[in-house]
Amino acid sequence: QQQVKQSPQSLIVQKGGISIINCAYENTAFDYFPWYQQFPGKGPALLIAIRPDVSEKKEGRFTISFNKSAKQFSLHIMDSQPGDSATYFCAANTNAGKSTFGDGTTLTVKP
Amino acid sequence: NAGVTQTPKFRVLKTGQSMTLLCAQDMNHEYMYWYRQDPGMGLRLIHYSVGEGTTAKGEVPDGYNVSRLKKQNFLLGLESAAPSQTSVYFCASSYSGTGFNSPLHFGNGTRLTVT
């Protein structure tokens, strides 16, 4: 049973455009929702995270939108740049010490 | 500050051979994790540890063993490698679980091929 569903699997965006990646979860015990960014040959690194008591969090060009009733959250990358080309993973955590990851989205930003 | 260091970076094994992957962290983190990453399947948890001397099974533990004899080190062992274990393995650590303000810190991975 996949607890976190991520879409799309891949995404191509023109430079300056908006990239949107969506995730949906099932377990209402999740209480922390981070996004990780992974470049080729490297491990994932925390990009931005949100708690379920807020509906939006913005850090620079990156914004998480969170809809608790729908059990969905999304990552928006404004003014996408070629340097943003990477694989993005959403995750859902419980305080018990484990993260459940989505399958990842490969983003390509064309110059 | 090295963070999370994994050795080796690459390894090729023949079916039935054994090996140990080493993970070391210098951040004094309590929790450590081993994940495998396969194309289109995200990161799947193999085993994890909530402190020195403890280990627990994750989502896909079969065929792997782990040990956490020292707080800074977490070892992943394959006793009899199988082609299905061809993957990229990531070690991660966190200060205390996976709650807010305790993100995972990942190493750069070990690419393992089993022929």
PDB file of C-alpha atoms in Angstrom:
ATOM      1  CA  GLN A   1       0.000   0.000   0.000  1.00  0.00           C
ATOM      2  CA  GLN A   2       1.546   3.230  -1.162  1.00  0.00           C
ATOM      3  CA  GLN A   3       0.924   5.818   1.490  1.00  0.00           C
ATOM      4  CA  VAL A   4       2.244   8.844  -0.406  1.00  0.00           C
ATOM      5  CA  LYS A   5       1.405   9.265  -4.083  1.00  0.00           C
ATOM      6  CA  GLN A   6       3.423  11.793  -6.068  1.00  0.00           C
ATOM      7  CA  SER A   7       2.772  13.183  -9.533  1.00  0.00           C
ATOM      8  CA  PRO A   8       3.865  13.773 -12.191  1.00  0.00           C
ATOM      9  CA  GLN A   9       6.745  11.332 -12.602  1.00  0.00           C
ATOM     10  CA  SER A  10       8.542  13.808 -14.848  1.00  0.00           C
ATOM     11  CA  LEU A  11       8.072  17.452 -15.703  1.00  0.00           C
ATOM     12  CA  ILE A  12       9.569  19.742 -18.322  1.00  0.00           C
ATOM     13  CA  VAL A  13       9.247  23.493 -17.815  1.00  0.00           C
ATOM     14  CA  GLN A  14      10.632  26.485 -19.666  1.00  0.00           C
ATOM     15  CA  LYS A  15      12.937  28.856 -17.833  1.00  0.00           C
ATOM     16  CA  GLY A  16      10.872  31.405 -15.947  1.00  0.00           C
ATOM     17  CA  GLY A  17       7.832  29.148 -15.760  1.00  0.00           C
ATOM     18  CA  ILE A  18       6.089  27.642 -12.749  1.00  0.00           C
ATOM     19  CA  SER A  19       6.777  24.033 -11.777  1.00  0.00           C
ATOM     20  CA  ILE A  20       4.083  22.254  -9.780  1.00  0.00           C
ATOM     21  CA  ILE A  21       4.479  18.844  -8.135  1.00  0.00           C
ATOM     22  CA  ASN A  22       1.630  17.212  -6.256  1.00  0.00           C
ATOM     23  CA  CYS A  23       1.446  14.680  -3.449  1.00  0.00           C
ATOM     24  CA  ALA A  24      -1.426  12.940  -1.713  1.00  0.00           C
ATOM     25  CA  TYR A  25      -1.353  10.928   1.477  1.00  0.00           C
ATOM     26  CA  GLU A  26      -3.667   8.551   3.282  1.00  0.00           C
ATOM     27  CA  ASN A  27      -2.455   8.254   6.858  1.00  0.00           C
ATOM     28  CA  THR A  28      -3.885  11.016   9.041  1.00  0.00           C
ATOM     29  CA  ALA A  29      -1.146  10.343  11.615  1.00  0.00           C
ATOM     30  CA  PHE A  30       1.392  12.118   9.410  1.00  0.00           C
ATOM     31  CA  ASP A  31       2.328  15.399  11.045  1.00  0.00           C
ATOM     32  CA  TYR A  32       5.226  16.823   9.078  1.00  0.00           C
ATOM     33  CA  PHE A  33       5.612  17.151   5.312  1.00  0.00           C
ATOM     34  CA  PRO A  34       9.099  17.865   3.940  1.00  0.00           C
ATOM     35  CA  TRP A  35      10.249  18.153   0.352  1.00  0.00           C
ATOM     36  CA  TYR A  36      13.703  16.969  -0.664  1.00  0.00           C
ATOM     37  CA  GLN A  37      15.758  17.965  -3.706  1.00  0.00           C
ATOM     38  CA  GLN A  38      18.238  15.538  -5.227  1.00  0.00           C
ATOM     39  CA  PHE A  39      20.882  16.295  -7.854  1.00  0.00           C
ATOM     40  CA  PRO A  40      22.492  13.482  -9.881  1.00  0.00           C
ATOM     41  CA  GLY A  41      25.106  11.595  -7.898  1.00  0.00           C
ATOM     42  CA  LYS A  42      24.110  13.223  -4.632  1.00  0.00           C
ATOM     43  CA  GLY A  43      21.853  12.359  -1.739  1.00  0.00           C
ATOM     44  CA  PRO A  44      18.529  14.126  -1.202  1.00  0.00           C
ATOM     45  CA  ALA A  45      18.652  17.374   0.752  1.00  0.00           C
ATOM     46  CA  LEU A  46      15.851  19.125   2.606  1.00  0.00           C
ATOM     47  CA  LEU A  47      14.351  21.906   0.498  1.00  0.00           C
ATOM     48  CA  ILE A  48      11.318  23.102   2.442  1.00  0.00           C
ATOM     49  CA  ALA A  49       8.848  21.616   4.924  1.00  0.00           C
ATOM     50  CA  ILE A  50       5.417  22.327   6.358  1.00  0.00           C
ATOM     51  CA  ARG A  51       3.351  21.339   9.352  1.00  0.00           C
ATOM     52  CA  PRO A  52      -0.356  20.497   8.863  1.00  0.00           C
ATOM     53  CA  ASP A  53      -1.561  23.449  10.957  1.00  0.00           C
ATOM     54  CA  VAL A  54      -0.629  25.920   8.199  1.00  0.00           C
ATOM     55  CA  SER A  55      -1.927  26.056   4.628  1.00  0.00           C
ATOM     56  CA  GLU A  56       1.085  27.585   2.932  1.00  0.00           C
ATOM     57  CA  LYS A  57       4.779  28.097   3.466  1.00  0.00           C
ATOM     58  CA  LYS A  58       7.035  30.137   1.220  1.00  0.00           C
ATOM     59  CA  GLU A  59      10.808  30.239   1.071  1.00  0.00           C
ATOM     60  CA  GLY A  60      12.143  32.309  -1.778  1.00  0.00           C
ATOM     61  CA  ARG A  61      10.885  30.856  -5.063  1.00  0.00           C
ATOM     62  CA  PHE A  62       9.628  27.679  -3.376  1.00  0.00           C
ATOM     63  CA  THR A  63       6.143  27.385  -1.877  1.00  0.00           C
ATOM     64  CA  ILE A  64       4.324  24.467  -0.279  1.00  0.00           C
ATOM     65  CA  SER A  65       0.529  24.522  -0.402  1.00  0.00           C
ATOM     66  CA  PHE A  66      -1.208  22.191   2.046  1.00  0.00           C
ATOM     67  CA  ASN A  67      -4.840  21.042   2.024  1.00  0.00           C
ATOM     68  CA  LYS A  68      -5.478  19.036   5.172  1.00  0.00           C
ATOM     69  CA  SER A  69      -9.090  18.108   4.381  1.00  0.00           C
ATOM     70  CA  ALA A  70      -8.127  16.743   0.959  1.00  0.00           C
ATOM     71  CA  LYS A  71      -4.923  15.167   2.328  1.00  0.00           C
ATOM     72  CA  GLN A  72      -2.920  16.773  -0.447  1.00  0.00           C
ATOM     73  CA  PHE A  73       0.104  19.034  -0.630  1.00  0.00           C
ATOM     74  CA  SER A  74       2.067  20.500  -3.471  1.00  0.00           C
ATOM     75  CA  LEU A  75       5.369  22.183  -4.263  1.00  0.00           C
ATOM     76  CA  HIS A  76       5.390  25.262  -6.472  1.00  0.00           C
ATOM     77  CA  ILE A  77       8.638  26.548  -7.944  1.00  0.00           C
ATOM     78  CA  MET A  78       8.210  30.067  -9.259  1.00  0.00           C
ATOM     79  CA  ASP A  79      10.472  31.515 -11.960  1.00  0.00           C
ATOM     80  CA  SER A  80      11.979  28.070 -12.554  1.00  0.00           C
ATOM     81  CA  GLN A  81      15.682  28.070 -13.452  1.00  0.00           C
ATOM     82  CA  PRO A  82      17.894  25.477 -15.179  1.00  0.00           C
ATOM     83  CA  GLY A  83      19.690  25.056 -11.848  1.00  0.00           C
ATOM     84  CA  ASP A  84      16.414  23.774 -10.395  1.00  0.00           C
ATOM     85  CA  SER A  85      16.643  20.710 -12.646  1.00  0.00           C
ATOM     86  CA  ALA A  86      16.709  17.827 -10.171  1.00  0.00           C
ATOM     87  CA  THR A  87      14.569  15.075  -8.721  1.00  0.00           C
ATOM     88  CA  TYR A  88      12.099  16.178  -6.072  1.00  0.00           C
ATOM     89  CA  PHE A  89      10.656  13.926  -3.397  1.00  0.00           C
ATOM     90  CA  CYS A  90       7.760  14.682  -1.130  1.00  0.00           C
ATOM     91  CA  ALA A  91       7.642  12.909   2.206  1.00  0.00           C
ATOM     92  CA  ALA A  92       5.243  12.452   5.070  1.00  0.00           C
ATOM     93  CA  ASN A  93       6.495  11.858   8.579  1.00  0.00           C
ATOM     94  CA  THR A  94       5.185  10.722  11.878  1.00  0.00           C
ATOM     95  CA  ASN A  95       6.907  11.638  15.097  1.00  0.00           C
ATOM     96  CA  ALA A  96       7.710   7.964  15.554  1.00  0.00           C
ATOM     97  CA  GLY A  97      10.872   8.458  13.547  1.00  0.00           C
ATOM     98  CA  LYS A  98      10.075   7.313  10.034  1.00  0.00           C
ATOM     99  CA  SER A  99       9.542   9.096   6.737  1.00  0.00           C
ATOM    100  CA  THR A 100       7.403   7.805   3.892  1.00  0.00           C
ATOM    101  CA  PHE A 101       8.531   9.092   0.520  1.00  0.00           C
ATOM    102  CA  GLY A 102       6.746   9.639  -2.756  1.00  0.00           C
ATOM    103  CA  ASP A 103       8.224   8.074  -5.872  1.00  0.00           C
ATOM    104  CA  GLY A 104       9.911  11.282  -7.008  1.00  0.00           C
ATOM    105  CA  THR A 105       9.507  13.792  -9.846  1.00  0.00           C
ATOM    106  CA  THR A 106      12.303  14.501 -12.295  1.00  0.00           C
ATOM    107  CA  LEU A 107      12.176  18.195 -13.193  1.00  0.00           C
ATOM    108  CA  THR A 108      13.908  19.543 -16.275  1.00  0.00           C
ATOM    109  CA  VAL A 109      13.979  23.303 -16.765  1.00  0.00           C
ATOM    110  CA  LYS A 110      14.834  24.241 -20.342  1.00  0.00           C
ATOM    111  CA  PRO A 111      16.811  27.444 -20.984  1.00  0.00           C
TER     112      PRO A 111
ATOM    113  CA  ASN B   1      32.071  19.231   8.940  1.00  0.00           C
ATOM    114  CA  ALA B   2      31.616  16.150   6.771  1.00  0.00           C
ATOM    115  CA  GLY B   3      27.976  15.374   7.688  1.00  0.00           C
ATOM    116  CA  VAL B   4      27.063  11.847   6.562  1.00  0.00           C
ATOM    117  CA  THR B   5      29.789   9.832   4.839  1.00  0.00           C
ATOM    118  CA  GLN B   6      29.167   6.555   3.045  1.00  0.00           C
ATOM    119  CA  THR B   7      31.787   4.054   1.931  1.00  0.00           C
ATOM    120  CA  PRO B   8      32.309   2.654  -0.614  1.00  0.00           C
ATOM    121  CA  LYS B   9      30.823   4.829  -3.367  1.00  0.00           C
ATOM    122  CA  PHE B  10      30.583   1.987  -5.875  1.00  0.00           C
ATOM    123  CA  ARG B  11      30.689  -1.782  -5.605  1.00  0.00           C
ATOM    124  CA  VAL B  12      30.112  -4.736  -7.899  1.00  0.00           C
ATOM    125  CA  LEU B  13      29.292  -8.099  -6.351  1.00  0.00           C
ATOM    126  CA  LYS B  14      28.615 -11.535  -7.727  1.00  0.00           C
ATOM    127  CA  THR B  15      25.480 -13.360  -6.644  1.00  0.00           C
ATOM    128  CA  GLY B  16      26.033 -14.983  -3.267  1.00  0.00           C
ATOM    129  CA  GLN B  17      28.876 -12.732  -2.151  1.00  0.00           C
ATOM    130  CA  SER B  18      28.648 -10.693   1.021  1.00  0.00           C
ATOM    131  CA  MET B  19      29.577  -7.123   1.830  1.00  0.00           C
ATOM    132  CA  THR B  20      29.151  -4.365   4.388  1.00  0.00           C
ATOM    133  CA  LEU B  21      28.293  -0.748   3.685  1.00  0.00           C
ATOM    134  CA  LEU B  22      29.563   1.775   6.207  1.00  0.00           C
ATOM    135  CA  CYS B  23      27.832   4.985   7.215  1.00  0.00           C
ATOM    136  CA  ALA B  24      29.411   7.544   9.520  1.00  0.00           C
ATOM    137  CA  GLN B  25      27.937  10.815  10.797  1.00  0.00           C
ATOM    138  CA  ASP B  26      29.664  13.551  12.752  1.00  0.00           C
ATOM    139  CA  MET B  27      26.580  15.522  13.845  1.00  0.00           C
ATOM    140  CA  ASN B  28      25.916  13.584  17.060  1.00  0.00           C
ATOM    141  CA  HIS B  29      22.538  12.479  15.680  1.00  0.00           C
ATOM    142  CA  GLU B  30      20.550   9.857  17.546  1.00  0.00           C
ATOM    143  CA  TYR B  31      18.631   8.381  14.607  1.00  0.00           C
ATOM    144  CA  MET B  32      20.193   6.702  11.583  1.00  0.00           C
ATOM    145  CA  TYR B  33      18.562   5.096   8.565  1.00  0.00           C
ATOM    146  CA  TRP B  34      19.346   2.973   5.524  1.00  0.00           C
ATOM    147  CA  TYR B  35      17.278   3.504   2.371  1.00  0.00           C
ATOM    148  CA  ARG B  36      17.443   2.007  -1.078  1.00  0.00           C
ATOM    149  CA  GLN B  37      16.536   4.009  -4.172  1.00  0.00           C
ATOM    150  CA  ASP B  38      15.310   2.312  -7.303  1.00  0.00           C
ATOM    151  CA  PRO B  39      14.085   4.045 -10.466  1.00  0.00           C
ATOM    152  CA  GLY B  40      10.452   5.123 -10.148  1.00  0.00           C
ATOM    153  CA  MET B  41      10.158   3.725  -6.628  1.00  0.00           C
ATOM    154  CA  GLY B  42      11.383   6.552  -4.479  1.00  0.00           C
ATOM    155  CA  LEU B  43      13.247   5.863  -1.269  1.00  0.00           C
ATOM    156  CA  ARG B  44      12.344   2.758   0.669  1.00  0.00           C
ATOM    157  CA  LEU B  45      13.413   2.249   4.268  1.00  0.00           C
ATOM    158  CA  ILE B  46      15.448  -0.898   4.910  1.00  0.00           C
ATOM    159  CA  HIS B  47      16.404  -0.626   8.588  1.00  0.00           C
ATOM    160  CA  TYR B  48      16.807   2.173  11.071  1.00  0.00           C
ATOM    161  CA  SER B  49      18.196   2.881  14.528  1.00  0.00           C
ATOM    162  CA  VAL B  50      16.883   5.187  17.233  1.00  0.00           C
ATOM    163  CA  GLY B  51      20.125   5.173  19.186  1.00  0.00           C
ATOM    164  CA  GLU B  52      23.386   3.367  19.867  1.00  0.00           C
ATOM    165  CA  GLY B  53      22.849  -0.359  20.220  1.00  0.00           C
ATOM    166  CA  THR B  54      19.327  -0.333  18.742  1.00  0.00           C
ATOM    167  CA  THR B  55      18.026  -1.413  15.349  1.00  0.00           C
ATOM    168  CA  ALA B  56      14.578  -1.856  13.821  1.00  0.00           C
ATOM    169  CA  LYS B  57      13.123  -3.134  10.577  1.00  0.00           C
ATOM    170  CA  GLY B  58      11.817  -0.793   7.939  1.00  0.00           C
ATOM    171  CA  GLU B  59       9.700  -1.383   4.871  1.00  0.00           C
ATOM    172  CA  VAL B  60      12.045  -3.743   2.957  1.00  0.00           C
ATOM    173  CA  PRO B  61      14.375  -5.470   5.480  1.00  0.00           C
ATOM    174  CA  ASP B  62      14.661  -8.950   3.944  1.00  0.00           C
ATOM    175  CA  GLY B  63      18.182  -9.911   2.889  1.00  0.00           C
ATOM    176  CA  TYR B  64      19.835  -7.162   4.945  1.00  0.00           C
ATOM    177  CA  ASN B  65      21.229  -6.870   8.453  1.00  0.00           C
ATOM    178  CA  VAL B  66      22.424  -3.825  10.367  1.00  0.00           C
ATOM    179  CA  SER B  67      24.419  -2.926  13.434  1.00  0.00           C
ATOM    180  CA  ARG B  68      24.858   0.269  15.446  1.00  0.00           C
ATOM    181  CA  LEU B  69      27.685  -0.448  17.871  1.00  0.00           C
ATOM    182  CA  LYS B  70      28.771   3.190  18.020  1.00  0.00           C
ATOM    183  CA  LYS B  71      26.507   6.232  17.895  1.00  0.00           C
ATOM    184  CA  GLN B  72      28.266   7.690  14.880  1.00  0.00           C
ATOM    185  CA  ASN B  73      28.295   4.528  12.751  1.00  0.00           C
ATOM    186  CA  PHE B  74      25.554   2.460  11.124  1.00  0.00           C
ATOM    187  CA  LEU B  75      26.531  -0.612   9.116  1.00  0.00           C
ATOM    188  CA  LEU B  76      24.403  -2.344   6.477  1.00  0.00           C
ATOM    189  CA  GLY B  77      25.280  -5.933   5.620  1.00  0.00           C
ATOM    190  CA  LEU B  78      24.299  -8.160   2.740  1.00  0.00           C
ATOM    191  CA  GLU B  79      25.020 -11.792   3.649  1.00  0.00           C
ATOM    192  CA  SER B  80      24.276 -13.360   0.257  1.00  0.00           C
ATOM    193  CA  ALA B  81      23.812 -10.761  -2.470  1.00  0.00           C
ATOM    194  CA  ALA B  82      21.087 -11.208  -5.077  1.00  0.00           C
ATOM    195  CA  PRO B  83      20.535  -9.322  -8.370  1.00  0.00           C
ATOM    196  CA  SER B  84      17.359  -7.846  -6.836  1.00  0.00           C
ATOM    197  CA  GLN B  85      19.617  -5.955  -4.430  1.00  0.00           C
ATOM    198  CA  THR B  86      21.145  -3.953  -7.267  1.00  0.00           C
ATOM    199  CA  SER B  87      20.304  -0.421  -6.199  1.00  0.00           C
ATOM    200  CA  VAL B  88      21.612   2.857  -4.839  1.00  0.00           C
ATOM    201  CA  TYR B  89      21.823   2.782  -1.057  1.00  0.00           C
ATOM    202  CA  PHE B  90      21.524   5.924   1.011  1.00  0.00           C
ATOM    203  CA  CYS B  91      22.299   6.402   4.645  1.00  0.00           C
ATOM    204  CA  ALA B  92      20.632   9.226   6.542  1.00  0.00           C
ATOM    205  CA  SER B  93      20.655  10.602  10.055  1.00  0.00           C
ATOM    206  CA  SER B  94      18.478  12.926  12.085  1.00  0.00           C
ATOM    207  CA  TYR B  95      18.786  14.638  15.435  1.00  0.00           C
ATOM    208  CA  SER B  96      15.678  13.078  16.962  1.00  0.00           C
ATOM    209  CA  GLY B  97      13.231  11.183  14.827  1.00  0.00           C
ATOM    210  CA  THR B  98      11.562  12.819  11.864  1.00  0.00           C
ATOM    211  CA  GLY B  99       9.488  15.512  13.467  1.00  0.00           C
ATOM    212  CA  PHE B 100       9.606  19.201  12.765  1.00  0.00           C
ATOM    213  CA  ASN B 101      13.096  20.714  12.932  1.00  0.00           C
ATOM    214  CA  SER B 102      14.655  17.260  12.697  1.00  0.00           C
ATOM    215  CA  PRO B 103      15.150  16.731   8.965  1.00  0.00           C
ATOM    216  CA  LEU B 104      16.994  13.819   7.444  1.00  0.00           C
ATOM    217  CA  HIS B 105      20.609  14.408   6.416  1.00  0.00           C
ATOM    218  CA  PHE B 106      21.655  12.063   3.622  1.00  0.00           C
ATOM    219  CA  GLY B 107      24.989  10.758   2.450  1.00  0.00           C
ATOM    220  CA  ASN B 108      25.843  10.683  -1.251  1.00  0.00           C
ATOM    221  CA  GLY B 109      24.986   7.038  -1.707  1.00  0.00           C
ATOM    222  CA  THR B 110      26.591   3.731  -2.632  1.00  0.00           C
ATOM    223  CA  ARG B 111      25.827   2.321  -6.053  1.00  0.00           C
ATOM    224  CA  LEU B 112      25.737  -1.468  -5.789  1.00  0.00           C
ATOM    225  CA  THR B 113      25.515  -3.818  -8.745  1.00  0.00           C
ATOM    226  CA  VAL B 114      24.967  -7.544  -8.214  1.00  0.00           C
ATOM    227  CA  THR B 115      25.683  -9.720 -11.255  1.00  0.00           C
TER     228      THR B 115
END
